[in-house]
Amino acid sequence: MKSVYTCFCTDIIHDGHLNIINEARKLGSVTVGALSDEALIRYNRFPTVPLEKRIKIYESLEGVDKVVVQQDMLYDQIVEDLKPDYVVHGDNWKEGPERSIRESVIRALEKTGGELVEVSYTYNDNVKKIDMTLKEKLAMPEYRRKRLRQLIDICPIVKTIEAHSGLTGLIAEKTIVENNGKLDQFDAMWVSSLCDSTAKGKPDIELVEMTSRLRTIDDIMEVTTKPIILDGDTGGLTEHFVYNVRTLERMGVSAVIIEDKTGLKKNSLFGTEVVQTQDTIENFCEKISAGKNAQLTSDFMIIARIESLILEQGMEDALERAHAYVKAGADGIMIHSRKKNPAEILEFCDKFREEDSKTPIVVVPTSFNSITEEELAKHGVNIVIYANQLTRSAFPAMQSTAEEILKNHRAMEVDDKLMPFKEIITLIDEI
Ligand code: SPV
Ligand code: MG
């Protein structure tokens, strides 16, 4: 009896998977690989059922003899371990980013003497409907809200990119790249006060009020499934903050980050060049506790942002505040710096981790942008936020296009720098 291997990365079985099993069992005894959570979130989409349950689902299918876990998205290890005579897969991975996974199978099978068999991919109405249902499920508040905590447990570091509109949300949701043969994508979205305000042509001084910020979040939520971290500025008055916590939680936002400043808030990247006042530890702890008391689910996170390094108050102050905020109930700490060198951020992380091994740490490496995610993770950072790079790349491109059209009295000269609308609309899902 020949051995056949196929890997599944789905929560719901549809005609396409059944077809693969039918074809596979014609060739021999069928082993199905259940792709691990870690690999699944980089490759396909976030699992809505745990691995153990996915294994049970696959085991219950007629024609499946055995189920194993495939740890890595690439097939090198699993093929070396199982040495199957055949690997069976749909033929839909010959183009696009999945090509590199296909190459890993071919490479691995060359070593073991196995053969890749590709069956025609099933894309009927039922498959389309199941695909859409899965996506809709992930967008529901109860799934989206808890996803950030799940990601913190699964990922070495949660990669977060700024979004301030439906379109930038789609970029955060759908951008996928191949890196050393593996696929990669962002995990979460940051609704920045700076970029949300800038998109509206307003300064970042808590002028764009919460109703408008909620509208932005809703625009993003309508077209995405990834979790949202809101930049909540100072959180405003505690009496208002508690209402906002309830609203955000109900919408399915995963976390709000509030910073320990008071009075007229200015953007941190101005540092001490402008007047900015840090709140007292007592006041800010009260705000955190009030927010935590208002929240109804255990999924939602209130993360306290420390501005001591921005305002040059020193490391001791930053650490004292961090521990006090955690004691007051903060579910995470964001430490910020506007130095080019990451030394003070890393010193903070190392010292904080000496006392607190668990509370998630968030950083925003806008100024200290030479540090890699891997290095940050080594120092105990759990979430990295790329807070404004999408806005900063779009603005100069739009400005230069406007200037070119003005200079040439027509649009022909700019056309080859522009993405055809046909391509842009491929981002947008049809129902
Ligand atoms: C934002 O993105 O609005 C932030 C991060 O608060 S920073 O601009 O670096 O202060
Ligand atoms: Mg901000």
PDB file of C-alpha atoms and ligand atoms in Angstrom, residues 190 192-195 204 231 259 267-269 305 334 336 364 366 387-388, ligand 1:
ATOM      1  CA  TRP A 190      -3.344  50.369  14.804  1.00  0.00           C
ATOM      2  CA  SER A 192      -3.364  56.019  15.138  1.00  0.00           C
ATOM      3  CA  SER A 193      -4.519  59.394  16.439  1.00  0.00           C
ATOM      4  CA  LEU A 194      -1.804  61.020  14.316  1.00  0.00           C
ATOM      5  CA  CYS A 195      -2.807  59.371  11.039  1.00  0.00           C
ATOM      6  CA  ASP A 204      -3.013  65.472  16.499  1.00  0.00           C
ATOM      7  CA  ASP A 231      -4.744  54.863  19.983  1.00  0.00           C
ATOM      8  CA  GLU A 259      -1.062  57.698  27.403  1.00  0.00           C
ATOM      9  CA  ASN A 267       2.107  64.261  19.487  1.00  0.00           C
ATOM     10  CA  SER A 268       4.942  62.464  21.287  1.00  0.00           C
ATOM     11  CA  LEU A 269       7.308  62.861  18.365  1.00  0.00           C
ATOM     12  CA  ARG A 305       1.421  54.155  27.592  1.00  0.00           C
ATOM     13  CA  MET A 334       3.526  50.721  25.912  1.00  0.00           C
ATOM     14  CA  HIS A 336       7.732  55.182  23.833  1.00  0.00           C
ATOM     15  CA  VAL A 364       6.404  51.955  18.335  1.00  0.00           C
ATOM     16  CA  THR A 366       9.243  55.166  14.416  1.00  0.00           C
ATOM     17  CA  ALA A 387       2.359  53.614  13.483  1.00  0.00           C
ATOM     18  CA  ASN A 388       2.474  56.012  10.554  1.00  0.00           C
TER      19      ASN A 388
HETATM   20  C1  SPV B   1       0.128  57.793  16.912  1.00  0.00           C
HETATM   21  O1  SPV B   1       0.361  57.051  15.959  1.00  0.00           O
HETATM   22  O2  SPV B   1      -0.771  58.641  16.897  1.00  0.00           O
HETATM   23  C2  SPV B   1       0.910  57.680  18.142  1.00  0.00           C
HETATM   24  C3  SPV B   1       2.283  57.169  18.077  1.00  0.00           C
HETATM   25  O3  SPV B   1       0.424  58.082  19.176  1.00  0.00           O
HETATM   26  S1  SPV B   1       3.307  58.537  17.954  1.00  0.00           S
HETATM   27  O4  SPV B   1       2.884  59.336  16.814  1.00  0.00           O
HETATM   28  O5  SPV B   1       4.667  58.058  17.808  1.00  0.00           O
HETATM   29  O6  SPV B   1       3.173  59.325  19.194  1.00  0.00           O
END
